[in-house]
Amino acid sequence: MADDLTEMALRYHRLPQPGKLAIVATKPMETQRDLSLAYSPGVAKACELIAEDPSEAANMTSRGNLVAVISNGTAVLGLGNIGPLASKPVMEGKAVLFKKFAGIDVFDIEVAETDPHKLVDIVCALEPTFGGVNLEDIKAPECFIVEKLCRERMKIPVFHDDQHGTAICVGAAVYNALRLVEKDIAKARVVCSGAGAAAQACLDLLISMGVDRQNILMCDRKGVVYEGRDEKMDPYKGRFAVKTDKRDLMGAIEGADVFLGVSGPGTLTGEMVAKMAENPIILALANPTPEIMPEEAKAARPDAIIATGRSDYPNQVNNVLCFPFLFRGALDTGATVINEAMKVAAVKAIADLAMAEASDVVARAYGGEALSFGPEYLIPKPFDPRLITEVSSAVAQAAMDSGVATRPIEDMAAYRRKLTEYVYRSSFVMKPLFDRAREKPARVAYAEGEDERTLRALQIVVDEGLAEPWIVGRRRVVETRIERMGLRIRLGKDVHLVDPEDDERYREYSAAYHEIAARRGVSPAKARMAMRTDTTVIGSMMVHMGLVDAMICGLAGEAAGHIRTVRDIVGAEEGVRDLSGLQLLVLPNKALFVADTLVSIDPSAEELAEMAILAAETVRRFGIEPKVALVSHSNFGTSRAPSADKVRRATEILDSLSPNFQYEGEMQADAALSAAIREQAFPASRLEGAANVLIMPTLDAANIAFNMVKALGDGVSVGPIMVGMAKPAHVVAPSITVRGLVNMTAVAVVDAQDRVASGNVLAPLSSAAE
């Protein structure tokens, strides 16, 4: 296994190109004009503006979102003093974590200098380039000197992650463990094994949080750090010397509430653990082998609460919980320093997040593991997408409250919403719909109410006030799953339930369904059976009968079956020839809508024109002005094939209708997406700029194009959005994520709101009794 891991790691770093980082331009560089704006002569204007007002550097350059990860390679985790060049893969890895978790750009800088004062001069000289500095893997005690002097000389945040990142994660674990066992932090006795940079930073932060310095005993290789000790002492370590007759770890550990291990494997024994106080808290953080293995600690004390630095045990203390989000908040406020108030704010935000229900992203990343606050879940998992929102906003607020922010955030609620964009790239495009949904939430039914994705999505929907949710599901199953997942939603209060096994509307709805479907071979007995077993039928009837305003289905089974059901019961809007499926694809630099990806295999010219009009109406709900391209293999008459002629006729139909949006056709996809290419082929085109809605000639073309662009373009999808329904009824893909369901909820609510505004709805948008 070790050999396999080695080979995989080497291949990972070597292929498809060496390393883990690349520089990506954020501005176009395609024309001579682009060149003149980016470089000479246009760049001079930006330089002059910064010379007049240095704060404009944050607006004119990437400095405000750029961090330096700096190391001299003298204390690389698990590898020791391997030098700056060999440390580069680690520093590149750190850069990737900054980008992945918080959208922060990084230059990794490996410096061949071991003299701390010369290293300080080098780091400080880089200040004009960066918005912050993350010091990494510099050995003690030099790291203390480097950080202290850099903090004093630089007016940007300087953070030694090995010290303070570890300390913040440790602080959150200790804070929650003491909460769990109901012990007062001011009275907690702490024993620390290790006296290096991480140990000292952890203890300093615990003291800031309320631990009494006199209740701390620090131990190193020579034993307890006590007043009067001369051997192997220095001023940094000496700050933790106390009056005590304890001289070794065995003596110090007796009656301790917390053991903090930042030393080496095997330091703590089962015999020592047995001597600790009731419900002992053990943080054994040496990696890869901790001070004591959790199994040994549990054997000695079954009531122990244990955290390690390893990912294969509960309660992993991992710095990635902290540093990306700490820097995000610091950079966004233009903080001049990362102070104690910001660190404590990060601790409490991380700790509080562990007490909330686990997110779907976390559950998927950790194999569906049920996570809820307790002895084996003291701190969040690193992949929890809420970390950036909670930690960054807490740090930003602390920066402002403590007076170190140079760019205070005026609207914290808006800032929190913006932070979600780093996790969910659909957030920016979805924002108008979320805002509208919150203004007047509609009643939305979820046909697959027992699905865990639905239940997790409902927690978000309820928390954000997007809709009044109704679910179809068996009460006993739903209640069990809500409890197992640790969700806070309550049936009958936050969420209405329609239980197929026990619902007072059963007879009424069965009779109504039979009346609708009698001439399609549905007998009264089949209607009754469907109202007990087919959740899509039940959800569609809820919409049809006016119990809810919209419905979502499709999480299980083939889409075609769901589409037939909703089309038969809910039906198409009056005058609409056929339904269609519109997919939104959020790419790194644009949003693109594609139709029809779901329903019509080979739509006619009339149906394509109708599809374009209905798609344009839907796109406007996103606050986006539609620019519609009817796409073909032909480019403005270059082919006379029947498929090209069909798209040409659809364009002519639109011409006769004079719709109030930009459109053009028939054209090839590259001409639709590039004004320059289109200008060469057809200078008289009425479409301005790039199209954002592509109407495809067939279902095959739409699906192939959509999935290809999604895969190659690193796209995030929203949909499919069912267009042309008499009432909002959406058939989603079985692969949809929890966030996808939340997005579709907002789509369904706004769809329902628009129908109320136009009078096309049977029941008013209001709460209905369960």
JSON list of C-alpha atoms in Angstrom, two decimals, residues 628-726:
[
{"chain": "A", "resi": 628, "resn": "VAL", "atom": "CA", "xyz": [-30.78, 33.83, -28.01]},
{"chain": "A", "resi": 629, "resn": "ALA", "atom": "CA", "xyz": [-28.94, 31.90, -30.72]},
{"chain": "A", "resi": 630, "resn": "LEU", "atom": "CA", "xyz": [-30.70, 29.21, -32.75]},
{"chain": "A", "resi": 631, "resn": "VAL", "atom": "CA", "xyz": [-27.82, 26.84, -33.37]},
{"chain": "A", "resi": 632, "resn": "SER", "atom": "CA", "xyz": [-27.18, 24.55, -36.32]},
{"chain": "A", "resi": 633, "resn": "HIS", "atom": "CA", "xyz": [-24.36, 22.91, -38.24]},
{"chain": "A", "resi": 634, "resn": "SER", "atom": "CA", "xyz": [-25.10, 25.58, -40.84]},
{"chain": "A", "resi": 635, "resn": "ASN", "atom": "CA", "xyz": [-23.92, 29.18, -40.69]},
{"chain": "A", "resi": 636, "resn": "PHE", "atom": "CA", "xyz": [-26.40, 31.70, -42.13]},
{"chain": "A", "resi": 637, "resn": "GLY", "atom": "CA", "xyz": [-27.46, 29.60, -45.10]},
{"chain": "A", "resi": 638, "resn": "THR", "atom": "CA", "xyz": [-24.28, 27.65, -45.82]},
{"chain": "A", "resi": 639, "resn": "SER", "atom": "CA", "xyz": [-26.26, 24.38, -45.85]},
{"chain": "A", "resi": 640, "resn": "ARG", "atom": "CA", "xyz": [-29.61, 23.41, -47.36]},
{"chain": "A", "resi": 641, "resn": "ALA", "atom": "CA", "xyz": [-29.96, 20.24, -45.28]},
{"chain": "A", "resi": 642, "resn": "PRO", "atom": "CA", "xyz": [-33.40, 19.67, -43.71]},
{"chain": "A", "resi": 643, "resn": "SER", "atom": "CA", "xyz": [-32.04, 20.20, -40.17]},
{"chain": "A", "resi": 644, "resn": "ALA", "atom": "CA", "xyz": [-30.52, 23.56, -41.15]},
{"chain": "A", "resi": 645, "resn": "ASP", "atom": "CA", "xyz": [-33.70, 24.55, -42.98]},
{"chain": "A", "resi": 646, "resn": "LYS", "atom": "CA", "xyz": [-35.71, 23.77, -39.81]},
{"chain": "A", "resi": 647, "resn": "VAL", "atom": "CA", "xyz": [-33.60, 26.17, -37.74]},
{"chain": "A", "resi": 648, "resn": "ARG", "atom": "CA", "xyz": [-33.82, 28.79, -40.49]},
{"chain": "A", "resi": 649, "resn": "ARG", "atom": "CA", "xyz": [-37.62, 28.53, -40.50]},
{"chain": "A", "resi": 650, "resn": "ALA", "atom": "CA", "xyz": [-37.69, 28.84, -36.70]},
{"chain": "A", "resi": 651, "resn": "THR", "atom": "CA", "xyz": [-35.76, 32.10, -37.03]},
{"chain": "A", "resi": 652, "resn": "GLU", "atom": "CA", "xyz": [-38.24, 33.34, -39.61]},
{"chain": "A", "resi": 653, "resn": "ILE", "atom": "CA", "xyz": [-41.11, 32.50, -37.26]},
{"chain": "A", "resi": 654, "resn": "LEU", "atom": "CA", "xyz": [-39.46, 34.62, -34.57]},
{"chain": "A", "resi": 655, "resn": "ASP", "atom": "CA", "xyz": [-39.10, 37.41, -37.14]},
{"chain": "A", "resi": 656, "resn": "SER", "atom": "CA", "xyz": [-42.86, 37.33, -37.71]},
{"chain": "A", "resi": 657, "resn": "LEU", "atom": "CA", "xyz": [-43.56, 37.48, -33.97]},
{"chain": "A", "resi": 658, "resn": "SER", "atom": "CA", "xyz": [-41.09, 40.32, -33.21]},
{"chain": "A", "resi": 659, "resn": "PRO", "atom": "CA", "xyz": [-40.18, 39.12, -29.71]},
{"chain": "A", "resi": 660, "resn": "ASN", "atom": "CA", "xyz": [-38.70, 41.64, -27.25]},
{"chain": "A", "resi": 661, "resn": "PHE", "atom": "CA", "xyz": [-35.28, 40.04, -26.94]},
{"chain": "A", "resi": 662, "resn": "GLN", "atom": "CA", "xyz": [-32.15, 39.72, -29.06]},
{"chain": "A", "resi": 663, "resn": "TYR", "atom": "CA", "xyz": [-31.99, 36.59, -31.22]},
{"chain": "A", "resi": 664, "resn": "GLU", "atom": "CA", "xyz": [-30.26, 35.29, -34.31]},
{"chain": "A", "resi": 665, "resn": "GLY", "atom": "CA", "xyz": [-30.01, 32.10, -36.36]},
{"chain": "A", "resi": 666, "resn": "GLU", "atom": "CA", "xyz": [-29.23, 29.79, -37.93]},
{"chain": "A", "resi": 667, "resn": "MET", "atom": "CA", "xyz": [-25.59, 29.74, -36.92]},
{"chain": "A", "resi": 668, "resn": "GLN", "atom": "CA", "xyz": [-22.82, 27.51, -35.70]},
{"chain": "A", "resi": 669, "resn": "ALA", "atom": "CA", "xyz": [-22.02, 27.41, -31.99]},
{"chain": "A", "resi": 670, "resn": "ASP", "atom": "CA", "xyz": [-18.72, 29.30, -32.27]},
{"chain": "A", "resi": 671, "resn": "ALA", "atom": "CA", "xyz": [-20.43, 32.12, -34.15]},
{"chain": "A", "resi": 672, "resn": "ALA", "atom": "CA", "xyz": [-23.09, 32.25, -31.42]},
{"chain": "A", "resi": 673, "resn": "LEU", "atom": "CA", "xyz": [-20.51, 32.58, -28.67]},
{"chain": "A", "resi": 674, "resn": "SER", "atom": "CA", "xyz": [-18.00, 34.85, -30.43]},
{"chain": "A", "resi": 675, "resn": "ALA", "atom": "CA", "xyz": [-18.99, 38.21, -31.89]},
{"chain": "A", "resi": 676, "resn": "ALA", "atom": "CA", "xyz": [-15.72, 38.32, -33.83]},
{"chain": "A", "resi": 677, "resn": "ILE", "atom": "CA", "xyz": [-16.41, 35.02, -35.61]},
{"chain": "A", "resi": 678, "resn": "ARG", "atom": "CA", "xyz": [-20.01, 36.00, -36.27]},
{"chain": "A", "resi": 679, "resn": "GLU", "atom": "CA", "xyz": [-18.91, 39.36, -37.69]},
{"chain": "A", "resi": 680, "resn": "GLN", "atom": "CA", "xyz": [-16.77, 37.59, -40.28]},
{"chain": "A", "resi": 681, "resn": "ALA", "atom": "CA", "xyz": [-19.55, 35.23, -41.33]},
{"chain": "A", "resi": 682, "resn": "PHE", "atom": "CA", "xyz": [-22.49, 37.63, -41.19]},
{"chain": "A", "resi": 683, "resn": "PRO", "atom": "CA", "xyz": [-21.71, 41.31, -40.45]},
{"chain": "A", "resi": 684, "resn": "ALA", "atom": "CA", "xyz": [-25.43, 42.20, -40.46]},
{"chain": "A", "resi": 685, "resn": "SER", "atom": "CA", "xyz": [-26.22, 40.01, -37.45]},
{"chain": "A", "resi": 686, "resn": "ARG", "atom": "CA", "xyz": [-28.68, 41.59, -35.02]},
{"chain": "A", "resi": 687, "resn": "LEU", "atom": "CA", "xyz": [-27.15, 39.78, -32.03]},
{"chain": "A", "resi": 688, "resn": "GLU", "atom": "CA", "xyz": [-24.77, 41.90, -29.96]},
{"chain": "A", "resi": 689, "resn": "GLY", "atom": "CA", "xyz": [-21.88, 40.23, -28.18]},
{"chain": "A", "resi": 690, "resn": "ALA", "atom": "CA", "xyz": [-21.97, 36.58, -27.15]},
{"chain": "A", "resi": 691, "resn": "ALA", "atom": "CA", "xyz": [-25.23, 34.63, -26.98]},
{"chain": "A", "resi": 692, "resn": "ASN", "atom": "CA", "xyz": [-26.20, 33.35, -23.53]},
{"chain": "A", "resi": 693, "resn": "VAL", "atom": "CA", "xyz": [-29.10, 31.11, -24.65]},
{"chain": "A", "resi": 694, "resn": "LEU", "atom": "CA", "xyz": [-28.49, 28.30, -27.15]},
{"chain": "A", "resi": 695, "resn": "ILE", "atom": "CA", "xyz": [-31.56, 26.71, -28.76]},
{"chain": "A", "resi": 696, "resn": "MET", "atom": "CA", "xyz": [-30.43, 23.37, -30.16]},
{"chain": "A", "resi": 697, "resn": "PRO", "atom": "CA", "xyz": [-32.01, 21.64, -33.18]},
{"chain": "A", "resi": 698, "resn": "THR", "atom": "CA", "xyz": [-32.45, 18.25, -31.44]},
{"chain": "A", "resi": 699, "resn": "LEU", "atom": "CA", "xyz": [-32.40, 16.64, -28.01]},
{"chain": "A", "resi": 700, "resn": "ASP", "atom": "CA", "xyz": [-29.20, 14.80, -28.96]},
{"chain": "A", "resi": 701, "resn": "ALA", "atom": "CA", "xyz": [-27.43, 18.03, -29.89]},
{"chain": "A", "resi": 702, "resn": "ALA", "atom": "CA", "xyz": [-28.54, 19.78, -26.71]},
{"chain": "A", "resi": 703, "resn": "ASN", "atom": "CA", "xyz": [-27.47, 16.96, -24.41]},
{"chain": "A", "resi": 704, "resn": "ILE", "atom": "CA", "xyz": [-24.14, 16.35, -26.12]},
{"chain": "A", "resi": 705, "resn": "ALA", "atom": "CA", "xyz": [-23.23, 20.04, -26.18]},
{"chain": "A", "resi": 706, "resn": "PHE", "atom": "CA", "xyz": [-24.37, 20.69, -22.63]},
{"chain": "A", "resi": 707, "resn": "ASN", "atom": "CA", "xyz": [-22.54, 17.76, -21.06]},
{"chain": "A", "resi": 708, "resn": "MET", "atom": "CA", "xyz": [-19.40, 18.31, -23.13]},
{"chain": "A", "resi": 709, "resn": "VAL", "atom": "CA", "xyz": [-19.11, 21.98, -22.17]},
{"chain": "A", "resi": 710, "resn": "LYS", "atom": "CA", "xyz": [-19.91, 21.15, -18.55]},
{"chain": "A", "resi": 711, "resn": "ALA", "atom": "CA", "xyz": [-17.12, 18.56, -18.38]},
{"chain": "A", "resi": 712, "resn": "LEU", "atom": "CA", "xyz": [-14.47, 20.47, -20.34]},
{"chain": "A", "resi": 713, "resn": "GLY", "atom": "CA", "xyz": [-15.34, 23.91, -19.01]},
{"chain": "A", "resi": 714, "resn": "ASP", "atom": "CA", "xyz": [-15.49, 23.00, -15.33]},
{"chain": "A", "resi": 715, "resn": "GLY", "atom": "CA", "xyz": [-19.13, 24.04, -15.28]},
{"chain": "A", "resi": 716, "resn": "VAL", "atom": "CA", "xyz": [-21.78, 23.92, -12.55]},
{"chain": "A", "resi": 717, "resn": "SER", "atom": "CA", "xyz": [-25.34, 23.21, -13.71]},
{"chain": "A", "resi": 718, "resn": "VAL", "atom": "CA", "xyz": [-28.73, 24.39, -12.51]},
{"chain": "A", "resi": 719, "resn": "GLY", "atom": "CA", "xyz": [-31.77, 22.52, -13.76]},
{"chain": "A", "resi": 720, "resn": "PRO", "atom": "CA", "xyz": [-33.25, 21.20, -15.85]},
{"chain": "A", "resi": 721, "resn": "ILE", "atom": "CA", "xyz": [-35.95, 23.86, -15.61]},
{"chain": "A", "resi": 722, "resn": "MET", "atom": "CA", "xyz": [-39.23, 22.60, -17.08]},
{"chain": "A", "resi": 723, "resn": "VAL", "atom": "CA", "xyz": [-40.53, 25.25, -19.46]},
{"chain": "A", "resi": 724, "resn": "GLY", "atom": "CA", "xyz": [-44.09, 25.40, -20.79]},
{"chain": "A", "resi": 725, "resn": "MET", "atom": "CA", "xyz": [-45.90, 23.78, -17.85]},
{"chain": "A", "resi": 726, "resn": "ALA", "atom": "CA", "xyz": [-49.37, 25.01, -16.84]}
]
